[in-house]
Amino acid sequence: MILQALNELYDRLSRDAKYEVSPPGFSLQKVVFRVVLKPDGVLHSIEDARVKDQKGKLIPRQLRVPGQPKPSGSGLNPGFLWDTSQYLLGYKPEDDKPERTAAAFAAFRKRHLDLEQEIACPSFSAVCRFLEHWEPANASEWPVLNEVGPGYGVFQVLGQQSYVHQEPAIETWWLKQHAGGGGAEQGQCLVTGKVGPVARLQYKIKKIGSQGESQLVSFNDPAYESYGKEQSFNAPISEEAAFRYATALNALTDGPQSYKHRFTLGEATVMFWTGEPTNTEDIFAQFATGGFSSPAATEAQDEDVRQKIELFLKALRKGREAYGELDSKADQTPFYLLGLTGQARGRIGVRFFYRDTLSTLLDNLRQHYADIGMVRQYGENAKHPDPEFPALWQILDETCPRDSKDKPMRDQLPPVLEGPLLRAVITGAQYPTGLFSAVMRRIHADREVNYVRACVIAGYLRRNLKQEVSMGLDTERKDPAYRLGRLFAVLEMVQQKAIEGINATIRDRFYSAASATPGAVFPRLLRTYQHHLARLEGGTRVYFERLAQEILAPVKEFPAHLSLPEQGLFALGYYHQAKDLWTSKADKEQQKGE
């Protein structure tokens, strides 16, 4: 399913010039220098081929070159009219293996000289004359080779706008070689069903995890082989299909349009695309990373992007009546989500793969945000308002411990949590119990119930346990756990008003014990509360005394223990009551109107 979907995606991307997708037999490579030759092959100069980005920084030039990225560990494997300075010039900055560099240049030179008569092109002959007479020791005279950094070089003949490998005669010759098929044997492709040359090795995929270029499909140990089939012949994929799926996937992970297809979720690199170009595809990755959680966050965007964002948010708020404004064929257009992780030994692991229609995606997104809906701790007028639509990474951050600067330690994210969470959001399945448990552990450790944590608790209780949970304070709810959470917030507020500038409140000292074993803690807290209450002025004292009595009225006795879901209700009661106590009357009226 994955390879078939990527194989189909190649056709769509190849028709869109913005993706710069290469035809079969070619690939996009990062070129940093060019060797400029006179027509007779004499060296004219070695120049910096990099270009400036929008910020004025020099970055490699993306060029279409013959052939594919070379697999690591493949021995001497010279490119065709492009390669590193080690192959092109026999030079490598700070070279610790000069013998290998000399062998690489010799292999590069031999490959091209052997093909000169067959290609019969003046520009190619100029390259051959250069390679015949070039002395690698002279490369140190060109400091540009040390300045450009790692990357590839190409050849250019003085006075010509194009590079040598772009000559029509050379490209035609190369395409004929590629059309002949490089497979060692014929077989039926598992992706297309067609019989043709089978790829012995699969192409590399860029920027997945920290392993550099990796393979999505590979067999490198006899234990994985069967029926005498070695390497990729064990799962035959044609040369053409292997090129197409790898090229399409690389366009999503490392192409010029990858910013709108790729985002990170925990340890997973997630790719998103649709069956045809859509507005949702253009901004979904930005939405998934919290890039426009509020209108203020979109001010820097251009008008076209802002309009797409507004239509997407309208679809989430209004439902199906607004889907057509976002994408007219939302009911028929498929979407794809592919989660990959980098593995050891140059492998790629598949975390998840989902396919459905855009309308189903929007339905499930709306249901997700309805399930985790919660009154915001800090509204739109706050300096740092809480997001209306919390991003998945913001949810995952609440499962991580904090460092000394109160930043989430993402390297301690509970393992394999991002996939089940995304599955719950995208498909409407239950939220992972591990997410709820991890958030509850963080609340006990940090003694903090913030907006996003309250959203996670509410979502788990609503979707998984089918409980009714209000977005804001529910004064009619009789559950002892919820009531005791509200009472705890009141006791904390009374303490803060009684002792100005207090460094540590009862929340810092007693929250965990009060939410787990209220029977052992609340009698002591109520005794202390009476002392704090006595220090308040008349009107304030009467208000809090009545509020505490009202909260406690349905509670016949303090439970000895609260289960984990009940502790979640306790946290919501505390969050709701604390939010209500810290909200002014004017803000309450505004929220009521909203």
XYZ file of C-alpha atoms in Angstrom:
594
model
C 0.000 0.000 0.000
C 2.741 2.497 0.923
C 4.886 1.908 -2.147
C 1.843 1.876 -4.425
C 0.655 5.210 -3.028
C 4.114 6.758 -3.483
C 4.370 5.285 -6.988
C 1.081 6.998 -7.892
C 2.220 10.232 -6.254
C 5.223 10.398 -8.591
C 2.969 11.037 -11.600
C 1.336 13.986 -9.867
C 4.584 15.543 -8.661
C 6.328 15.104 -12.020
C 3.651 17.311 -13.630
C 4.269 20.145 -11.142
C 7.437 22.131 -11.861
C 7.550 23.448 -8.267
C 8.576 20.005 -6.999
C 11.534 19.709 -9.386
C 11.016 15.954 -9.642
C 13.566 14.201 -11.833
C 12.645 11.812 -14.664
C 13.833 8.184 -14.481
C 17.612 7.942 -14.632
C 18.239 11.328 -12.990
C 18.252 12.789 -9.508
C 18.470 16.144 -7.761
C 21.800 16.712 -6.029
C 23.280 19.547 -3.995
C 26.017 21.152 -6.097
C 28.480 23.530 -4.430
C 31.231 24.033 -7.037
C 31.777 23.916 -10.796
C 34.879 23.167 -12.841
C 34.946 25.583 -15.802
C 36.943 24.329 -18.805
C 38.076 25.867 -22.053
C 36.823 24.051 -25.212
C 40.166 22.230 -25.467
C 39.878 20.881 -21.900
C 42.297 23.305 -20.235
C 41.153 24.406 -16.805
C 39.810 27.973 -16.752
C 38.624 28.172 -13.101
C 36.992 26.376 -10.198
C 34.052 28.443 -8.975
C 31.514 28.539 -6.168
C 28.183 27.256 -7.529
C 26.083 27.982 -4.451
C 23.111 30.368 -4.482
C 21.678 32.729 -1.875
C 18.464 31.929 -0.050
C 15.847 34.488 1.037
C 17.981 35.462 4.039
C 21.097 35.954 1.923
C 22.772 32.763 3.139
C 24.729 30.685 0.627
C 23.195 27.249 0.129
C 23.930 24.427 -2.359
C 22.402 24.689 -5.810
C 19.894 21.918 -6.604
C 20.742 20.438 -10.009
C 19.340 17.504 -11.938
C 22.186 15.127 -12.704
C 22.462 11.710 -14.357
C 22.187 8.781 -11.948
C 21.082 8.339 -8.356
C 22.624 8.987 -4.933
C 25.374 6.490 -4.280
C 24.818 4.060 -1.425
C 27.317 4.310 1.398
C 29.835 1.524 1.654
C 29.611 0.783 -2.070
C 33.363 1.043 -2.666
C 34.655 3.081 -5.577
C 31.558 4.275 -7.390
C 32.218 7.335 -9.560
C 29.347 9.471 -10.769
C 28.773 10.501 -14.369
C 29.918 14.116 -14.937
C 29.255 14.970 -11.279
C 30.656 13.920 -7.938
C 32.622 15.176 -4.933
C 35.993 16.893 -5.297
C 37.546 13.588 -4.221
C 36.375 11.982 -7.485
C 36.339 15.017 -9.817
C 39.727 16.452 -8.840
C 41.461 13.875 -6.633
C 41.306 16.343 -3.750
C 39.718 16.184 -0.308
C 40.210 18.856 2.391
C 42.035 17.467 5.423
C 42.408 14.124 3.693
C 43.344 11.299 6.062
C 43.174 8.620 3.330
C 45.094 9.976 0.319
C 45.363 6.521 -1.237
C 41.567 6.225 -1.439
C 41.299 9.743 -2.893
C 43.835 8.882 -5.588
C 41.936 5.678 -6.393
C 38.628 7.572 -6.564
C 40.010 10.068 -9.094
C 41.535 7.262 -11.158
C 38.165 5.436 -11.260
C 36.344 8.646 -12.236
C 38.857 9.370 -15.009
C 38.753 5.811 -16.375
C 34.954 5.745 -16.512
C 34.789 8.868 -18.651
C 37.734 8.103 -20.917
C 36.247 4.679 -21.679
C 33.002 6.327 -22.846
C 34.468 9.133 -25.010
C 34.239 7.342 -28.350
C 30.731 6.047 -27.597
C 29.301 9.461 -26.660
C 31.158 11.535 -29.276
C 30.296 14.986 -27.900
C 32.761 17.952 -28.009
C 31.907 19.071 -24.476
C 32.367 15.539 -23.143
C 35.713 15.330 -24.961
C 36.776 18.557 -23.221
C 36.114 16.880 -19.874
C 38.135 13.852 -20.982
C 41.128 16.032 -22.016
C 40.965 17.764 -18.619
C 40.925 14.455 -16.765
C 43.881 13.190 -18.821
C 46.136 16.099 -17.895
C 44.855 17.193 -14.492
C 47.272 16.940 -11.566
C 45.380 16.542 -8.252
C 48.168 18.354 -6.405
C 47.108 21.580 -8.171
C 43.690 21.519 -6.472
C 45.136 23.101 -3.322
C 45.661 26.301 -5.359
C 41.884 26.807 -5.403
C 40.719 27.879 -1.893
C 37.092 27.768 -3.026
C 37.197 23.993 -2.549
C 37.718 24.513 1.188
C 35.118 27.274 1.405
C 32.111 25.535 -0.154
C 31.964 22.640 2.289
C 30.707 19.144 1.508
C 28.758 18.756 -1.694
C 29.065 17.878 -5.339
C 30.715 19.514 -8.320
C 29.887 19.591 -12.037
C 31.630 20.569 -15.286
C 30.941 23.570 -17.506
C 32.561 24.670 -20.769
C 33.519 28.342 -20.937
C 30.969 30.413 -22.856
C 28.100 27.913 -22.436
C 25.130 28.608 -20.171
C 24.342 24.966 -19.443
C 26.499 22.371 -17.710
C 28.162 19.532 -19.603
C 25.823 16.881 -18.233
C 22.885 18.943 -19.576
C 24.070 18.701 -23.212
C 21.185 17.231 -25.314
C 23.472 14.608 -26.892
C 24.712 13.451 -23.484
C 21.220 13.332 -21.964
C 19.945 11.353 -24.960
C 22.781 8.853 -24.613
C 22.171 8.521 -20.877
C 18.439 7.905 -21.334
C 19.179 5.118 -23.812
C 21.421 3.440 -21.251
C 18.753 3.743 -18.572
C 16.026 2.425 -20.879
C 18.031 -0.753 -21.308
C 17.279 -1.711 -17.700
C 19.819 -2.172 -14.943
C 18.171 -5.097 -13.197
C 20.196 -8.282 -12.843
C 17.118 -10.359 -13.560
C 13.564 -10.069 -14.814
C 10.591 -10.458 -12.499
C 7.073 -9.355 -11.745
C 7.028 -6.081 -9.804
C 5.098 -6.276 -6.530
C 4.143 -2.593 -6.867
C 2.904 -2.367 -10.462
C 2.379 -6.033 -11.382
C 4.427 -5.550 -14.566
C 7.298 -7.818 -15.633
C 10.609 -6.041 -16.056
C 14.138 -5.544 -14.691
C 14.154 -5.949 -10.904
C 16.125 -3.505 -8.759
C 18.927 -5.247 -6.882
C 19.337 -2.334 -4.436
C 16.709 0.203 -3.448
C 17.257 3.941 -3.610
C 18.121 5.973 -0.511
C 15.618 8.227 1.274
C 16.847 11.537 2.678
C 16.355 13.210 6.050
C 14.651 10.480 8.062
C 15.923 10.489 11.636
C 19.602 11.098 12.351
C 21.033 8.307 10.190
C 21.356 10.406 7.013
C 20.248 8.646 3.845
C 18.435 5.380 4.567
C 16.535 2.658 2.724
C 12.833 1.968 3.097
C 13.130 -1.513 1.564
C 16.249 -3.654 1.958
C 17.576 -7.122 2.766
C 21.175 -7.213 3.932
C 21.359 -10.421 5.990
C 20.820 -14.044 4.889
C 18.297 -14.462 7.722
C 15.877 -12.203 5.827
C 16.247 -13.991 2.499
C 14.178 -16.899 1.226
C 13.937 -19.308 -1.754
C 17.502 -18.502 -2.704
C 16.659 -14.878 -3.522
C 19.319 -12.394 -2.428
C 18.985 -8.704 -1.497
C 15.956 -6.979 -3.032
C 15.242 -9.897 -5.366
C 13.584 -11.387 -2.276
C 10.749 -8.843 -2.690
C 10.967 -7.906 -6.382
C 10.374 -4.259 -7.211
C 11.106 -3.076 -10.718
C 13.807 -0.517 -11.403
C 11.144 1.909 -12.599
C 8.890 1.516 -9.539
C 11.864 1.724 -7.153
C 12.924 4.986 -8.739
C 9.408 6.422 -8.730
C 8.528 5.696 -5.103
C 11.934 6.857 -3.810
C 11.852 10.044 -5.896
C 8.337 10.896 -4.707
C 9.223 10.267 -1.068
C 12.424 12.319 -1.328
C 10.381 15.178 -2.793
C 8.261 15.100 0.387
C 11.188 14.841 2.792
C 13.854 17.027 1.159
C 12.399 18.767 -1.911
C 11.654 22.468 -2.426
C 8.014 21.899 -1.353
C 8.802 19.614 1.602
C 7.870 22.338 4.113
C 4.183 21.715 3.428
C 4.378 17.915 3.425
C 6.689 17.104 6.327
C 6.498 17.615 10.084
C 7.949 15.971 13.170
C 5.929 14.244 15.867
C 8.024 12.865 18.706
C 10.607 10.609 17.078
C 8.542 10.157 13.907
C 8.952 12.091 10.670
C 5.431 12.437 9.269
C 4.582 12.971 5.600
C 1.163 14.240 4.515
C -0.166 14.479 0.977
C -3.448 14.305 -0.915
C -4.472 12.594 -4.130
C -4.514 15.927 -5.949
C -3.398 19.465 -5.030
C -5.655 20.842 -2.272
C -5.800 23.757 0.134
C -5.671 21.302 3.027
C -2.394 19.877 1.758
C -0.882 23.354 1.571
C -1.391 24.165 5.251
C -1.948 20.881 7.124
C 1.700 20.473 8.203
C 1.681 24.023 9.543
C -1.527 23.295 11.430
C -0.176 20.017 12.836
C 2.835 21.820 14.282
C 0.748 24.579 15.876
C 1.765 27.132 13.276
C -1.535 29.026 13.341
C -3.138 28.303 16.685
C -4.630 31.808 16.739
C -5.299 34.578 14.167
C -2.363 36.604 15.517
C 0.014 33.800 14.581
C -0.829 34.196 10.882
C 0.017 37.884 10.533
C 3.339 37.165 8.854
C 1.758 34.958 6.188
C 0.909 36.176 2.697
C -2.715 36.745 1.756
C -3.139 33.429 -0.075
C -1.901 31.424 2.921
C -4.058 33.443 5.325
C -7.154 32.722 3.277
C -6.425 28.983 3.287
C -5.845 29.064 7.039
C -9.125 30.886 7.620
C -11.004 28.355 5.475
C -9.383 25.451 7.346
C -10.256 26.876 10.762
C -13.778 27.631 9.542
C -14.157 23.994 8.458
C -13.095 22.832 11.935
C -15.521 25.208 13.638
C -18.534 24.962 11.331
C -18.374 21.379 10.101
C -19.424 19.912 6.763
C -21.240 23.046 5.646
C -17.796 24.693 5.321
C -15.829 21.791 3.830
C -16.717 22.763 0.277
C -15.228 26.229 0.723
C -11.936 24.682 1.799
C -11.768 21.916 -0.830
C -14.632 21.358 -3.246
C -14.014 17.594 -3.570
C -13.363 16.815 0.093
C -15.654 13.772 -0.042
C -13.735 12.163 -2.926
C -10.130 13.333 -2.452
C -7.942 10.871 -0.538
C -5.290 11.930 1.954
C -2.235 9.977 3.108
C -0.265 10.118 6.367
C 3.015 8.214 6.590
C 5.088 8.115 9.774
C 8.731 7.018 9.505
C 11.627 6.778 11.956
C 15.354 6.399 11.414
C 16.749 3.056 12.518
C 20.232 1.668 13.027
C 22.261 0.404 10.070
C 20.717 2.825 7.596
C 17.163 1.497 7.865
C 13.803 3.255 8.010
C 11.043 2.062 10.316
C 7.373 2.538 9.430
C 5.393 3.782 12.453
C 2.015 4.224 10.779
C 0.243 4.717 7.451
C -3.296 6.056 7.101
C -5.439 6.664 4.034
C -8.972 8.070 3.888
C -10.914 10.991 2.397
C -10.384 14.623 3.376
C -13.946 14.914 4.672
C -13.324 12.003 7.046
C -10.075 13.631 8.179
C -11.872 16.902 8.928
C -14.709 15.063 10.688
C -12.278 13.271 12.962
C -10.259 16.413 13.611
C -13.438 18.244 14.638
C -14.425 15.361 16.921
C -10.961 15.323 18.481
C -11.088 19.004 19.356
C -14.636 18.611 20.645
C -13.490 15.737 22.867
C -10.541 17.647 24.323
C -12.417 20.958 24.456
C -11.698 22.911 27.630
C -12.034 26.489 28.855
C -8.701 28.167 28.248
C -6.579 29.090 31.228
C -5.211 32.114 29.358
C -7.587 33.599 26.784
C -7.053 35.671 23.655
C -6.218 38.808 25.635
C -3.372 37.159 27.532
C 0.256 37.810 26.648
C 0.697 34.126 25.778
C -2.807 32.801 25.045
C -3.566 29.099 25.103
C -4.166 27.616 21.625
C -7.732 27.016 20.517
C -6.487 23.885 18.723
C -3.532 22.379 20.661
C -0.994 20.752 18.343
C -0.044 17.126 18.835
C 3.501 18.022 19.878
C 2.076 20.329 22.566
C 0.093 17.371 23.908
C 3.138 15.089 23.816
C 5.249 17.727 25.576
C 2.990 17.422 28.616
C 4.136 13.818 29.088
C 7.820 14.818 29.396
C 9.739 15.875 32.517
C 10.908 19.507 32.693
C 14.498 20.693 32.883
C 15.834 23.491 35.089
C 14.431 26.094 32.651
C 10.979 24.472 32.633
C 11.486 23.179 29.091
C 10.163 19.710 28.163
C 12.887 17.062 27.983
C 11.705 15.494 24.742
C 14.362 12.804 24.808
C 12.341 11.316 27.690
C 9.069 11.182 25.772
C 7.329 7.863 26.551
C 8.231 5.494 23.683
C 5.845 4.722 20.822
C 3.234 7.214 21.973
C 3.033 9.501 18.949
C 1.651 6.816 16.615
C -1.336 5.794 18.793
C -2.114 9.453 19.516
C -2.116 10.375 15.836
C -4.226 7.300 15.088
C -6.799 8.425 17.658
C -6.938 11.920 16.166
C -7.025 10.859 12.503
C -9.314 7.819 12.749
C -11.483 8.622 15.787
C -10.135 5.638 17.777
C -9.705 5.755 21.541
C -6.879 7.798 22.970
C -3.901 5.752 24.187
C -4.193 4.971 27.884
C -0.463 5.588 28.144
C -1.025 9.248 27.224
C -3.507 9.771 30.051
C -1.288 7.892 32.529
C 1.804 9.873 31.514
C 0.011 13.207 31.926
C -1.291 12.162 35.353
C 2.258 11.247 36.383
C 3.478 14.670 35.317
C 0.698 16.370 37.291
C 1.694 14.451 40.427
C 5.364 15.273 39.832
C 4.933 18.958 38.903
C 1.759 19.710 40.905
C 0.511 21.670 37.913
C -2.774 21.304 36.019
C -2.466 23.497 32.933
C -4.740 23.930 29.935
C -3.253 21.240 27.686
C -3.135 18.686 30.504
C -6.764 19.420 31.314
C -7.577 18.878 27.617
C -5.915 15.449 27.658
C -7.790 14.404 30.798
C -11.117 15.607 29.419
C -10.520 13.820 26.100
C -9.729 10.515 27.818
C -12.767 10.704 30.107
C -15.118 11.681 27.284
C -13.955 9.395 24.497
C -12.531 6.378 26.342
C -14.743 6.264 29.439
C -17.874 7.874 27.909
C -18.203 10.360 30.773
C -19.878 13.762 30.546
C -17.315 16.492 31.162
C -18.106 20.188 30.886
C -15.700 22.655 29.317
C -15.944 25.039 32.252
C -16.932 24.946 35.900
C -19.842 22.557 36.538
C -21.447 23.541 39.852
C -24.074 20.786 39.500
C -21.655 17.889 39.251
C -21.852 15.700 42.373
C -18.871 13.329 41.890
C -16.790 13.399 45.111
C -13.532 13.479 43.126
C -14.616 16.541 41.114
C -15.977 18.273 44.248
C -12.775 17.649 46.188
C -10.702 19.064 43.314
C -12.833 22.216 43.451
C -12.455 22.364 47.248
C -8.689 22.044 46.980
C -8.582 25.091 44.664
C -10.671 27.076 47.180
C -8.406 26.100 50.090
C -5.365 27.139 48.096
C -6.896 30.498 47.219
C -7.784 31.187 50.869
C -4.199 30.376 51.880
C -2.796 32.755 49.246
C -5.072 35.579 50.354
C -4.312 34.975 54.030
C -0.516 34.824 53.599
C 0.637 37.352 51.003
C 3.800 36.445 49.099
C 3.730 32.812 50.168
C 6.398 30.783 48.385
C 4.859 27.310 48.558
C 1.114 26.705 48.755
C -0.774 23.565 49.753
C -0.653 22.602 46.065
C 3.128 22.301 46.214
C 3.028 20.199 49.393
C -0.205 18.214 49.317
C -1.646 18.003 45.786
C -0.483 14.454 44.999
C -1.592 13.027 48.336
C -4.897 14.939 48.330
C -5.840 13.665 44.850
C -4.885 10.043 45.570
C -5.821 9.595 49.269
C -8.202 12.454 50.179
C -9.392 10.723 53.349
C -5.946 11.048 54.890
C -5.246 14.618 53.788
C -8.396 16.759 53.685
C -9.195 16.683 57.440
C -5.774 18.205 58.081
C -6.197 20.746 55.254
C -9.587 21.850 56.614
C -8.126 22.480 60.047
C -5.436 24.673 58.519
C -8.053 26.321 56.335
C -9.948 27.570 59.416
C -6.836 29.439 60.581
C -6.352 30.980 57.131
C -10.033 31.894 56.877
C -9.906 33.759 60.186
C -7.282 36.139 58.760
C -9.529 37.336 55.910
C -11.767 40.388 55.982
C -15.499 39.979 56.620
C -16.953 39.928 53.094
C -14.173 37.830 51.644
C -14.291 35.414 54.571
C -18.046 34.919 54.205
C -17.742 34.360 50.428
C -15.137 31.618 50.735
C -16.841 29.984 53.714
C -20.115 29.717 51.799
C -18.343 28.481 48.675
C -16.541 25.731 50.595
C -19.758 24.665 52.329
C -21.602 24.577 48.995
C -18.898 22.407 47.434
C -18.800 20.007 50.389
C -22.581 19.675 50.800
C -23.029 16.558 48.547
C -19.844 14.893 49.885
C -20.864 12.555 52.724
C -17.310 11.420 53.538
C -13.816 11.745 52.192
C -12.902 8.676 50.078
C -9.911 6.721 51.308
C -8.584 6.303 47.757
C -9.317 7.668 44.284
C -8.725 5.625 41.136
C -6.662 7.117 38.299
C -9.755 8.265 36.318
C -11.130 9.787 39.550
C -7.818 11.567 40.030
C -8.362 12.965 36.531
C -11.769 14.292 37.656
C -10.077 15.762 40.729
C -7.617 17.577 38.442
C -10.447 18.939 36.278
C -12.371 20.108 39.359
C -9.254 21.893 40.579
C -8.597 23.407 37.123
C -12.184 24.601 36.646
C -12.494 26.114 40.111
C -9.086 27.784 40.001
C -9.884 29.239 36.582
C -13.210 30.551 37.901
C -11.610 32.121 41.003
C -8.972 33.919 38.946
C -11.414 35.178 36.280
C -12.966 38.630 36.702
C -16.728 39.175 36.444
C -16.324 41.021 33.149
C -14.306 38.157 31.633
C -16.875 35.645 32.875
C -19.651 37.550 31.116
C -17.591 37.665 27.925
C -16.891 33.919 28.080
C -20.566 33.246 28.765
C -21.494 35.207 25.643
C -18.944 33.298 23.562
